[in-house]
XYZ file of N, CA and C in Angstrom:
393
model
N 77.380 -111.582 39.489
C 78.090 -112.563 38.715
C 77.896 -112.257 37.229
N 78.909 -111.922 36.667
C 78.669 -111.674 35.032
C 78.343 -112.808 33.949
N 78.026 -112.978 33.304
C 77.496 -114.080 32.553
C 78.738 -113.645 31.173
N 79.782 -114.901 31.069
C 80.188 -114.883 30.009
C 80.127 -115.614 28.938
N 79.677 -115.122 27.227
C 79.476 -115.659 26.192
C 79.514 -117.142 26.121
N 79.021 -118.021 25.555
C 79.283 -118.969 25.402
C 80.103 -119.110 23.887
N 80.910 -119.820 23.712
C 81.453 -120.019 22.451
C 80.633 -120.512 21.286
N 79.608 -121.380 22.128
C 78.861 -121.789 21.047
C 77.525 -120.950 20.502
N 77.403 -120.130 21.177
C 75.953 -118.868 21.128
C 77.036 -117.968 20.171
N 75.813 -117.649 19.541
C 75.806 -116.134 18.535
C 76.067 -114.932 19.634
N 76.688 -113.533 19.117
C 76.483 -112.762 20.126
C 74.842 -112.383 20.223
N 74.212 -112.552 19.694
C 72.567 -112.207 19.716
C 72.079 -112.821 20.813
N 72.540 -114.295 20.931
C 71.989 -114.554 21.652
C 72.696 -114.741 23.297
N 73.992 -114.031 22.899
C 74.180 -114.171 24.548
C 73.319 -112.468 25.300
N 73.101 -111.768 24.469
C 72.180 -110.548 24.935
C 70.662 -110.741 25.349
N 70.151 -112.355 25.354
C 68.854 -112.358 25.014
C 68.437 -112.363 26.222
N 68.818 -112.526 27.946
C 68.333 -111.975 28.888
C 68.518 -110.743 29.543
N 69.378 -109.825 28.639
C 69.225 -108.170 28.517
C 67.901 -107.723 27.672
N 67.834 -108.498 26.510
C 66.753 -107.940 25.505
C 65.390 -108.225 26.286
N 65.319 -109.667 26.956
C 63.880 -110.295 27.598
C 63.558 -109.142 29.134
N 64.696 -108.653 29.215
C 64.134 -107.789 30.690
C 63.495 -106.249 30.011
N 64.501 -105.602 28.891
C 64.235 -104.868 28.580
C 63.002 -104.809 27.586
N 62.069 -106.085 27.015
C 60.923 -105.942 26.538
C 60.085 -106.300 27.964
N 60.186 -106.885 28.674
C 59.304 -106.906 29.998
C 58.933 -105.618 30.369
N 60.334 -104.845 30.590
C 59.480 -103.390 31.137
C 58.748 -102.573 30.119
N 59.075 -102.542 28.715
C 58.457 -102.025 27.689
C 57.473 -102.753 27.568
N 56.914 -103.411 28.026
C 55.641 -104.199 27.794
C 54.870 -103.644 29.150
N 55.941 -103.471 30.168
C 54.463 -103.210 30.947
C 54.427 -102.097 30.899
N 55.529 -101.248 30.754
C 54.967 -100.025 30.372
C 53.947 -99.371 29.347
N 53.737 -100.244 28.560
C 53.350 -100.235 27.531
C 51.692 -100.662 27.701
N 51.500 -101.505 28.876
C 50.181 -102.091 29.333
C 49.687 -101.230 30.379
N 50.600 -100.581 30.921
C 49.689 -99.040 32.143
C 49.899 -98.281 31.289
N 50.094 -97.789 30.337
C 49.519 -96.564 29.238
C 48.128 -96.734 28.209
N 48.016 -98.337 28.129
C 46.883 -98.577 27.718
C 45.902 -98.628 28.674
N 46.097 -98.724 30.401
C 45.129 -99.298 31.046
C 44.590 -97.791 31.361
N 45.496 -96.748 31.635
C 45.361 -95.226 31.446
C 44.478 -94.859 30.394
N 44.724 -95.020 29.495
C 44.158 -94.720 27.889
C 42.180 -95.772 27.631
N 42.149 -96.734 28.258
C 41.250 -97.512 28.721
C 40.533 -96.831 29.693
N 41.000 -96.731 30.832
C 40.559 -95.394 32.063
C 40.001 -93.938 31.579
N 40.636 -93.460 30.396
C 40.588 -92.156 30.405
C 39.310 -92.223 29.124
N 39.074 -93.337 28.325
C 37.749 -93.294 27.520
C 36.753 -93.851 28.252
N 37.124 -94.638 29.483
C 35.752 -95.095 30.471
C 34.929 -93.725 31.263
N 35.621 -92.773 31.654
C 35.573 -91.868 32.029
C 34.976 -90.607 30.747
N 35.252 -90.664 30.054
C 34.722 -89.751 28.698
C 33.423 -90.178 28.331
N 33.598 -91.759 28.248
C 31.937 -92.446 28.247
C 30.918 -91.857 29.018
N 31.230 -92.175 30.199
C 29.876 -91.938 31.371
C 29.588 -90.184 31.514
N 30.661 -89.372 31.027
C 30.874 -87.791 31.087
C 30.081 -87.432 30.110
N 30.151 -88.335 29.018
C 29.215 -88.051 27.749
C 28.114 -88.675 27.897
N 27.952 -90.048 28.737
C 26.457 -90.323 29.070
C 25.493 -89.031 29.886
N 26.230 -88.851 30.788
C 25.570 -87.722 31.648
C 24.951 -86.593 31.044
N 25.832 -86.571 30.193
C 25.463 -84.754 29.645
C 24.461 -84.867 28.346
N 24.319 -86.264 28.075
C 23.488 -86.265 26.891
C 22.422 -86.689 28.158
N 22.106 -87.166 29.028
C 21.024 -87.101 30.116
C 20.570 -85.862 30.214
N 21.422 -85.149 30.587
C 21.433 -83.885 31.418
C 20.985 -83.023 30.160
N 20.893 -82.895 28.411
C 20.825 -82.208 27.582
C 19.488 -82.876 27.487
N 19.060 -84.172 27.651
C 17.372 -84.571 27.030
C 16.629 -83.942 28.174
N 16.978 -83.795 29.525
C 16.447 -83.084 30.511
C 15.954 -81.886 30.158
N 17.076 -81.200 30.017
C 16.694 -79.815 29.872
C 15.828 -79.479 28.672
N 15.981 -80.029 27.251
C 15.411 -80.159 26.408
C 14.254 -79.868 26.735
N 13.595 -81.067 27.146
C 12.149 -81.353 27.903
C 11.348 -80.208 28.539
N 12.264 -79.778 29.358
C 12.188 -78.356 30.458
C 11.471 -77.296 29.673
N 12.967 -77.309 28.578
C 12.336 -75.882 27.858
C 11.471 -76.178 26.675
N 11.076 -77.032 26.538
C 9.889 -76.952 25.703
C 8.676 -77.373 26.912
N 8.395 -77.557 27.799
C 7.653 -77.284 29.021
C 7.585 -75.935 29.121
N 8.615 -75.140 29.548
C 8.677 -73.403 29.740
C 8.251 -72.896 28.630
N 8.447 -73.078 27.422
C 7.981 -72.833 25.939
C 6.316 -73.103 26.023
N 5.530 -73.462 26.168
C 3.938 -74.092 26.222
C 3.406 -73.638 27.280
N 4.137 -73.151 28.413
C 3.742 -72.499 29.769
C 3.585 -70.679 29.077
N 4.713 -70.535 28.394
C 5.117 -68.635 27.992
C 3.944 -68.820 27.182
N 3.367 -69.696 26.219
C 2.028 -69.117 25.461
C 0.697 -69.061 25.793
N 0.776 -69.837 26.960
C -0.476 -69.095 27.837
C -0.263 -67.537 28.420
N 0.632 -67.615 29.549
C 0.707 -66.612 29.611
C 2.201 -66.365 29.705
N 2.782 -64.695 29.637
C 3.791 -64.523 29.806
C 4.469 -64.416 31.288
N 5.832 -64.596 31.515
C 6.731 -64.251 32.666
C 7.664 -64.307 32.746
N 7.736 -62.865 33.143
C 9.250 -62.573 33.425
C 10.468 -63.923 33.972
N 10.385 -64.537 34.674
C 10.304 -65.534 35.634
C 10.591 -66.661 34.620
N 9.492 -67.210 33.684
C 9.557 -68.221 33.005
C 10.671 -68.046 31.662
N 10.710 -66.687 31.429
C 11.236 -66.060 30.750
C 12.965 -66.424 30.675
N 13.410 -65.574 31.994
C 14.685 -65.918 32.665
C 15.276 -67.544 32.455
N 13.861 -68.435 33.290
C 14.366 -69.749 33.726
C 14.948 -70.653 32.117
N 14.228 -69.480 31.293
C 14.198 -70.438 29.458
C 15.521 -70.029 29.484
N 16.023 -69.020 29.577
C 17.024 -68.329 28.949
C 18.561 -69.234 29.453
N 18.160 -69.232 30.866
C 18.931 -69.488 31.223
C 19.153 -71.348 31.371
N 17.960 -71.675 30.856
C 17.932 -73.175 30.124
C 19.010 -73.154 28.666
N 18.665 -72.085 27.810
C 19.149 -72.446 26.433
C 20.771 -72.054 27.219
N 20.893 -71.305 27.524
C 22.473 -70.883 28.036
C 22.986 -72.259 28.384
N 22.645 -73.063 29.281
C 23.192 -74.553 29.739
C 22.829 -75.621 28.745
N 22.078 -75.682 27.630
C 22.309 -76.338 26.827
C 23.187 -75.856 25.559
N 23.490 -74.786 25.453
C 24.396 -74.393 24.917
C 25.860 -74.923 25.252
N 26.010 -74.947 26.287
C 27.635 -75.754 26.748
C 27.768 -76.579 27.198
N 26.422 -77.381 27.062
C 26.739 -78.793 27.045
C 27.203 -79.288 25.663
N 26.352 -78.268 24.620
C 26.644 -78.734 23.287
C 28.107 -78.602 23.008
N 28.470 -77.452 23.067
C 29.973 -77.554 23.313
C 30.543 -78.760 23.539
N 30.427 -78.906 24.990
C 31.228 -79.428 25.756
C 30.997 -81.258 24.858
N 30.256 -81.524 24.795
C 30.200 -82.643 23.628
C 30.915 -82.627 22.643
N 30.612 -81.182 21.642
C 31.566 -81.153 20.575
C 32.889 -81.324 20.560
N 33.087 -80.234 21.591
C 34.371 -79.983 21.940
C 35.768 -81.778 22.169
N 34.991 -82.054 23.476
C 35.911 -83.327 23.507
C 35.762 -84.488 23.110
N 34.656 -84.594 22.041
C 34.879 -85.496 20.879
C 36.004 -85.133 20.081
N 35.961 -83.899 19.626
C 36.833 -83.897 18.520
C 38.193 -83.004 19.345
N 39.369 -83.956 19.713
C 40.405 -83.225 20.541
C 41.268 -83.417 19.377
N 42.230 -82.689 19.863
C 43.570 -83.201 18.971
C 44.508 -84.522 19.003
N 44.145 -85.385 19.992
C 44.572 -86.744 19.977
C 43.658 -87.706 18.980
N 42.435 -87.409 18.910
C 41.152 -88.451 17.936
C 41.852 -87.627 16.381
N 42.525 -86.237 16.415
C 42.613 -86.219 15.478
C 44.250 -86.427 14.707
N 44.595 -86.412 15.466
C 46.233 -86.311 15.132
C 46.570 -87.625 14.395
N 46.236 -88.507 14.512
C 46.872 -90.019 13.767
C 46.359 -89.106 12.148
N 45.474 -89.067 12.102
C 44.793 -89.458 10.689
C 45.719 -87.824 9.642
N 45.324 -86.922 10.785
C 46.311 -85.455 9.976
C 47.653 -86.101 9.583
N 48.467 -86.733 10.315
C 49.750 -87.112 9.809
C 50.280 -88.120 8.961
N 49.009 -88.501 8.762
C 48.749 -89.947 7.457
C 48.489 -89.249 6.223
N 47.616 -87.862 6.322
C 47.165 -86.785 5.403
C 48.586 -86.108 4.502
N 49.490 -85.589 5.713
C 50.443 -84.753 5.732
C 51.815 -86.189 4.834
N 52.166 -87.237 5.378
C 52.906 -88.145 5.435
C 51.819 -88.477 3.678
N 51.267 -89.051 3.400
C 50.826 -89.513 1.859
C 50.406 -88.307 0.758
N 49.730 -87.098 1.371
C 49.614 -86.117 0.701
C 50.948 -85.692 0.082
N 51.844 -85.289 1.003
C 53.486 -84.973 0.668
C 54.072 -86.014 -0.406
N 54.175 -87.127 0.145
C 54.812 -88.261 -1.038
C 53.702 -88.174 -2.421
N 52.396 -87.963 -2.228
C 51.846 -87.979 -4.017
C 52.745 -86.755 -4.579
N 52.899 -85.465 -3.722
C 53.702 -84.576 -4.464
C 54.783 -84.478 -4.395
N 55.500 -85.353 -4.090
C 57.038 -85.705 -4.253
C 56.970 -86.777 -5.633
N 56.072 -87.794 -5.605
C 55.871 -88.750 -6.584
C 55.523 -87.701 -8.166
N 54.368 -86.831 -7.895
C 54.105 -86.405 -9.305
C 55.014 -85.673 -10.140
N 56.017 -84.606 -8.965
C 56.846 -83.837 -9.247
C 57.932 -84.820 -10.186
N 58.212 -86.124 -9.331
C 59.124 -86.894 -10.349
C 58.518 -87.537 -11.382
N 57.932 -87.316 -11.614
C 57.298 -87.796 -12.351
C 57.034 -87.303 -13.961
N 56.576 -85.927 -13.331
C 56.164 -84.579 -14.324
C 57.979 -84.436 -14.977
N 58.811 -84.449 -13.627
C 59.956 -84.054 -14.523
C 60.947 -85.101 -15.146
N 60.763 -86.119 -15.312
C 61.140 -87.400 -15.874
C 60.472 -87.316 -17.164
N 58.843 -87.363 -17.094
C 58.293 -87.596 -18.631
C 58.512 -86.078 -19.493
N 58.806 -85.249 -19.049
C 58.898 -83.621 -19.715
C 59.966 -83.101 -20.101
């Protein structure tokens, strides 16, 4: 059944249960990209809890294996260090790394790029107005 205008409504408002469906779905769409985006830093949390666990662990270890090698030496203890600093090595990474992605950084570069650009659009008119 088509719904026709009323004479006495604006056309604005005879669209306003086209506009109310079409912000409903943009809203919920809009609320499972946040609940995603909510999900996907709950998950980064506990990934980064772990590994900062898993980095005071090892820590510990190898300064244990470190105080063991100055009594005496071994081959053995040697290896197990090495291959301690190797896994705390990419954990460090792996911390660094997906803290700093290109989504944590992208808002702020294009605020850089977007106001940096306009001061030199602004000075340029500026310089050549007063000169």
């Amino acid at each position: 059944m088509e719904q026709r205008p009323n004479p006495d409504q604006s056309p604005d408002e005879s669209r306003l249960p086209e506009d109310l469906a079409e912000s409903e779905e943009t809203f919920e769409q809009a609320l499972e990209r946040l609940e995603r985006e909510v999900q996907g830093l709950r998950d980064r949390y506990e990934q980064v809890q772990r590994d900062q666990d898993r980095q005071t662990e090892l820590s510990l270890e190898a300064a244990d294996i470190r105080r063991s090698l100055k009594r005496h030496r071994s081959r053995e203890l040697q290896a197990t260090l090495k291959t301690i600093n190797q896994e705390l090595a990419q954990l460090e990474v792996s911390l660094e790394s997906r803290l700093l992605s290109w989504r944590s950084v992208r808002e702020p570069f294009w605020q850089i790029v977007r106001y940096g650009g306009l001061g030199v659009v602004l000075g340029w008119l500026l310089r050549s107005c007063s000169g």
